[in-house]
Coordinates of C-alpha atoms and ligand atoms in Angstrom, one line a residue:
X1276 CA -25.2 41.3 67.9
X1277 CA -25.5 37.5 68.5
X1278 CA -27.1 35.9 65.4
X1279 CA -28.1 32.2 65.4
X1280 CA -28.4 30.8 61.9
X1281 CA -30.8 27.8 61.8
X1282 CA -29.9 26.0 58.5
X1283 CA -26.6 26.5 56.7
X1284 CA -27.7 25.8 53.1
X1285 CA -27.7 27.8 50.0
X1286 CA -29.5 30.8 51.3
X1287 CA -28.3 30.7 54.9
X1288 CA -24.7 30.5 53.7
X1289 CA -25.3 33.4 51.2
X1290 CA -26.6 35.7 54.0
X1291 CA -23.9 34.7 56.3
X1292 CA -21.2 35.9 53.9
X1293 CA -22.6 39.5 54.2
X1294 CA -23.0 39.4 58.0
X1295 CA -20.0 37.5 59.2
X1296 CA -17.8 40.6 59.6
X1297 CA -20.2 42.5 61.9
X1298 CA -22.2 39.8 63.8
X1299 CA -21.2 37.0 66.1
X1300 CA -22.8 34.1 64.2
X1301 CA -23.6 30.6 65.6
X1302 CA -25.0 28.0 63.3
X1303 CA -27.2 25.0 63.8
X1304 CA -27.3 22.4 61.0
X1305 CA -27.3 18.7 61.5
X1306 CA -25.0 17.6 58.7
X1307 CA -22.5 20.4 58.3
X1308 CA -18.9 20.5 59.7
X1309 CA -17.9 23.0 62.3
X1310 CA -21.3 23.9 63.7
X1311 CA -23.8 22.8 66.3
X1312 CA -25.7 19.7 65.0
X1313 CA -28.8 20.5 67.0
X1314 CA -30.0 23.3 69.3
X1315 CA -29.0 21.1 72.3
X1316 CA -25.3 21.3 71.1
X1317 CA -25.2 25.1 71.7
X1318 CA -23.5 26.2 74.9
X1319 CA -25.9 26.0 77.9
X1320 CA -25.8 29.7 78.5
X1321 CA -26.1 30.6 74.8
X1322 CA -28.9 33.2 74.0
X1323 CA -29.2 34.8 70.6
X1324 CA -30.4 38.4 70.0
X1325 CA -31.5 37.3 66.5
X1326 CA -32.4 33.8 65.1
X1327 CA -32.5 33.5 61.4
X1328 CA -34.7 30.6 60.2
X1329 CA -33.2 29.3 56.9
X1330 CA -34.4 25.7 56.7
X1331 CA -36.8 24.3 54.1
X1332 CA -40.4 25.1 54.8
X1333 CA -41.4 21.4 54.8
X1334 CA -39.5 20.6 58.0
X1335 CA -40.3 23.7 60.0
X1336 CA -43.1 22.1 62.1
X1337 CA -40.5 19.5 63.4
X1338 CA -37.6 22.0 63.8
X1339 CA -39.3 25.1 65.2
X1340 CA -40.8 24.1 68.6
X1341 CA -37.4 23.5 70.2
X1342 CA -36.6 27.2 69.6
X1343 CA -39.6 28.5 71.6
X1344 CA -37.4 28.7 74.6
X1345 CA -35.7 31.8 73.1
X1346 CA -38.6 34.1 74.2
X1347 CA -36.6 37.3 74.0
X1348 CA -35.0 36.7 70.6
X1349 CA -36.0 38.4 67.4
X1350 CA -36.8 35.7 64.9
X1351 CA -36.3 36.3 61.2
X1352 CA -37.8 33.8 58.9
X1353 CA -36.7 33.5 55.2
X1354 CA -38.9 30.4 54.6
X1355 CA -40.9 30.8 51.4
X1356 CA -44.7 30.8 51.9
X1357 CA -44.7 30.2 55.6
X1358 CA -46.9 32.8 57.4
X1359 CA -46.2 34.7 60.6
X1360 CA -49.2 32.9 62.1
X1361 CA -47.5 29.5 61.6
X1362 CA -44.5 30.8 63.6
X1363 CA -46.7 32.0 66.4
X1364 CA -48.1 28.4 66.5
X1365 CA -44.6 26.9 66.8
X1366 CA -42.8 29.5 68.9
X1367 CA -45.6 30.9 71.1
X1368 CA -47.8 33.9 71.1
X1369 CA -46.0 37.2 71.6
X1370 CA -42.8 36.3 69.8
X1371 CA -41.1 39.0 67.8
X1372 CA -40.9 37.9 64.2
X1373 CA -39.8 39.4 60.9
X1374 CA -40.6 37.6 57.7
X1375 CA -38.1 38.2 54.9
X1376 CA -38.0 37.1 51.3
X1377 CA -34.4 37.3 50.1
X1378 CA -32.9 36.1 46.8
X1379 CA -29.7 34.4 45.9
X1380 CA -27.8 37.6 44.8
X1381 CA -27.4 38.4 48.5
X1382 CA -24.3 36.3 48.1
X1383 CA -22.7 39.1 46.1
X1384 CA -24.5 41.9 48.1
X1385 CA -26.9 42.5 45.2
X1386 CA -30.0 40.9 46.8
X1387 CA -33.6 42.2 46.7
X1388 CA -35.2 41.5 50.1
X1389 CA -38.8 42.2 51.1
X1390 CA -39.8 42.1 54.7
X1391 CA -42.6 42.6 57.2
X1392 CA -42.7 42.7 61.0
X1393 CA -45.3 41.3 63.2
X1394 CA -47.2 43.4 65.8
X1395 CA -44.8 42.6 68.6
X1396 CA -41.6 43.9 66.9
X1397 CA -40.2 47.2 68.3
X1398 CA -38.6 50.1 66.5
X1399 CA -35.2 48.7 67.3
X1400 CA -36.2 45.3 65.7
X1401 CA -37.0 47.2 62.5
X1402 CA -33.5 48.8 62.7
X1403 CA -31.9 45.5 63.3
X1404 CA -33.7 43.9 60.3
X1405 CA -32.8 46.8 58.0
X1406 CA -29.1 46.8 59.2
X1407 CA -28.8 43.1 58.3
X1408 CA -30.6 43.5 54.9
X1409 CA -28.7 46.5 53.9
X1410 CA -25.5 44.5 54.1
X1411 CA -26.7 42.2 51.4
X1412 CA -28.5 44.4 48.9
X1413 CA -31.7 46.5 48.6
X1414 CA -34.8 46.0 50.8
X1415 CA -38.4 47.1 51.0
X1416 CA -41.0 46.8 53.8
X1417 CA -44.2 45.4 52.3
X1418 CA -47.6 46.9 53.1
X1419 CA -49.2 43.5 53.8
X1420 CA -48.1 39.9 54.3
X1421 CA -50.4 38.9 51.4
X1422 CA -47.9 40.4 49.0
X1423 CA -45.2 37.9 50.0
X1424 CA -46.4 35.2 47.5
X1425 CA -46.0 37.7 44.6
X1426 CA -42.6 38.9 45.8
X1427 CA -41.5 35.3 46.2
X1428 CA -42.5 34.6 42.6
X1429 CA -40.8 37.7 41.2
X1430 CA -37.5 38.2 43.1
X1431 CA -37.3 35.2 45.4
X1432 CA -37.3 32.7 42.5
X1433 CA -36.3 35.3 39.9
X1434 CA -32.6 34.6 39.7
X1435 CA -33.4 31.0 38.5
X1436 CA -35.3 32.5 35.6
X1437 CA -32.3 34.6 34.6
X1438 CA -29.9 31.6 35.0
X1439 CA -32.3 29.7 32.7
X1440 CA -32.2 32.5 30.2
X1441 CA -28.4 32.2 30.2
X1442 CA -28.6 28.5 29.5
X1443 CA -31.1 29.1 26.6
X1444 CA -28.8 31.8 25.1
X1445 CA -25.9 29.5 25.3
X1446 CA -27.7 26.5 23.7
X1447 CA -29.0 28.7 20.9
X1448 CA -25.5 30.0 20.3
X1449 CA -24.2 26.5 20.0
X1450 CA -27.0 25.5 17.6
X1451 CA -26.0 28.5 15.4
X1452 CA -22.4 27.1 15.2
X1453 CA -20.5 28.7 18.1
X1454 CA -18.2 26.5 20.2
X1455 CA -19.8 25.6 23.6
X1456 CA -17.0 27.5 25.4
X1457 CA -17.6 30.7 23.4
X1458 CA -21.4 30.5 23.6
X1459 CA -21.1 30.0 27.4
X1460 CA -18.7 32.9 27.9
X1461 CA -20.7 35.3 25.7
X1462 CA -24.1 34.3 27.0
X1463 CA -22.9 34.9 30.6
X1464 CA -21.2 38.2 29.8
X1465 CA -24.2 39.5 27.9
X1466 CA -26.4 39.0 31.0
X1467 CA -23.7 40.5 33.4
X1468 CA -23.3 43.5 31.1
X1469 CA -27.0 44.0 30.6
X1470 CA -27.6 43.7 34.4
X1471 CA -24.9 46.3 35.0
X1472 CA -26.5 48.7 32.6
X1473 CA -29.8 48.3 34.4
X1474 CA -28.0 49.1 37.6
X1475 CA -25.9 52.0 36.4
X1476 CA -27.8 53.8 33.7
X1477 CA -30.9 55.8 34.8
X1478 CA -33.2 54.4 32.2
X1479 CA -36.2 52.1 32.2
X1480 CA -35.6 48.6 30.9
X1481 CA -38.0 49.3 27.9
X1482 CA -35.8 52.4 27.0
X1483 CA -32.6 50.4 27.2
X1484 CA -34.2 47.8 24.9
X1485 CA -35.4 50.5 22.5
X1486 CA -31.9 52.0 22.4
X1487 CA -30.4 48.8 21.0
X1488 CA -33.2 48.0 18.6
X1489 CA -32.7 49.7 15.3
X1490 CA -35.3 49.7 12.6
X1491 CA -34.9 46.7 10.3
X1492 CA -32.0 45.4 12.3
X1493 CA -31.0 42.0 13.8
X1494 CA -32.3 42.8 17.3
X1495 CA -35.7 43.8 15.9
X1496 CA -35.9 40.5 14.0
X1497 CA -35.3 38.5 17.2
X1498 CA -37.7 40.6 19.3
X1499 CA -40.4 40.1 16.7
X1500 CA -40.2 36.4 17.6
X1501 CA -40.0 36.9 21.3
X1502 CA -42.7 39.5 21.5
X1503 CA -45.1 37.9 19.0
X1504 CA -48.7 37.8 20.5
X1505 CA -47.1 38.7 23.8
X1506 CA -46.2 35.1 24.1
X1507 CA -43.1 35.5 26.3
X1508 CA -45.0 38.0 28.5
X1509 CA -47.8 35.4 28.9
X1510 CA -45.3 32.7 29.6
X1511 CA -43.7 34.7 32.4
X1512 CA -47.1 35.5 33.8
X1513 CA -47.9 31.8 33.8
X1514 CA -44.6 31.0 35.4
X1515 CA -44.8 33.6 38.1
X1516 CA -48.4 32.5 38.8
X1517 CA -47.2 28.9 39.3
X1518 CA -44.5 30.1 41.8
X1519 CA -47.1 32.3 43.6
X1520 CA -49.5 29.4 43.9
X1521 CA -46.7 27.1 45.2
X1522 CA -45.8 29.8 47.7
X1523 CA -49.4 29.7 48.9
X1524 CA -49.4 25.9 49.1
X1525 CA -46.2 25.9 51.2
X1526 CA -47.8 28.4 53.5
X1527 CA -50.6 26.0 54.3
X1528 CA -48.4 23.8 56.6
Ligands
NAP2859 N1 -32.7 29.2 47.6 C1 -33.3 30.4 47.4 O1 -33.1 31.0 46.3 C2 -34.3 30.9 48.4 C3 -34.9 32.2 48.1 C4 -35.7 32.8 49.1 C5 -36.0 32.0 50.2 N2 -35.5 30.8 50.4 C6 -35.8 30.1 51.6 O2 -34.7 29.8 52.3 C7 -34.8 28.6 53.1 C8 -33.6 27.7 52.9 O3 -33.5 27.4 51.5 P1 -32.2 26.9 50.8 O4 -32.4 27.0 49.4 O5 -31.0 27.6 51.5 O6 -32.3 25.4 51.3 P2 -31.1 24.4 51.6 O7 -29.9 24.7 50.8 O8 -31.7 23.0 51.6 O9 -30.7 24.8 53.1 C9 -31.4 24.3 54.3 C10 -30.3 23.8 55.2 O10 -30.9 23.5 56.4 C11 -30.3 22.3 56.9 N3 -31.2 21.6 57.8 C12 -31.9 20.5 57.7 N4 -32.5 20.1 58.9 C13 -32.1 21.1 59.8 C14 -32.4 21.3 61.2 N5 -33.2 20.5 61.9 N6 -31.8 22.3 61.8 C15 -31.0 23.2 61.1 N7 -30.7 23.0 59.8 C16 -31.3 22.0 59.1 C17 -30.1 21.5 55.6 O11 -29.3 20.4 55.7 P3 -29.4 19.2 54.7 O12 -29.2 19.8 53.3 O13 -28.2 18.3 55.0 O14 -30.7 18.6 54.9 C18 -29.6 22.6 54.7 O15 -28.2 22.8 54.9 C19 -36.1 28.0 52.6 O16 -37.1 28.1 53.6 C20 -36.5 28.7 51.4 O17 -37.9 28.8 51.2 C21 -34.6 30.2 49.5

């Protein structure tokens, strides 16, 4: 399968790591070494089976129209917020398009990717999308495109929330007297270990939490602060709502 990657940044590079062994990948990115700078630098007879759109949403209206010449290519967009309708405008009516929302853990094949297909996609396009996504983690087909903003807010942006939690744990550990090195090492391993239990033990997150919260103990004391008046839950809802709204704004290009 010939895959053209348009944009070799954080997410394009992460996806490529999972695909490079099984696909023939060409890359277009204006400022990177060892790849085509623009679409015009690709060999004259080059024609991709699949083109993965991994540039920032804000520049899509300048970048996309040049790719309209690939009329028989399956386009896969990972751009946050940008609707299938926008791509029809840039690439032409009748293009086959999958919209995917990945997240950064695809880089370690632990991604969570949601996708939809437009009405022109075939059964074999679905298989192609699923083969590619399976290589980088779990995937789900969404019932409707309207759900993309919520998925973007939860899993697309989600890894950043966990990284921020890691930073917060580390800083609190230092304030309590640990060396920065120890606080960093233990904050990170606590998140890695907890994530692994979520993956490997067949228990709900709430059950895992209950299992480590003994009555009158230290964890209970900390959770009483975190869960007071549902304040952390409300904060997460506000944060995800902000991400969801931003996803909608980005879609209005
Ligand atoms: N990062 C995430 O966690 C995440 C999650 C889900 C979805 N996404 C989506 O993934 C897409 C890429 O995000 P990202 O975080 O990977 O951004 P990024 O790191 O900025 O990557 C975009 C890449 O595209 C390059 N580029 C700029 N103009 C180009 C052109 N005309 N043709 C080809 N490439 C061009 C950029 O080069 P320069 O840097 O030199 O400009 C950069 O290397 C976005 O649409 C975003 O919404 C990202």
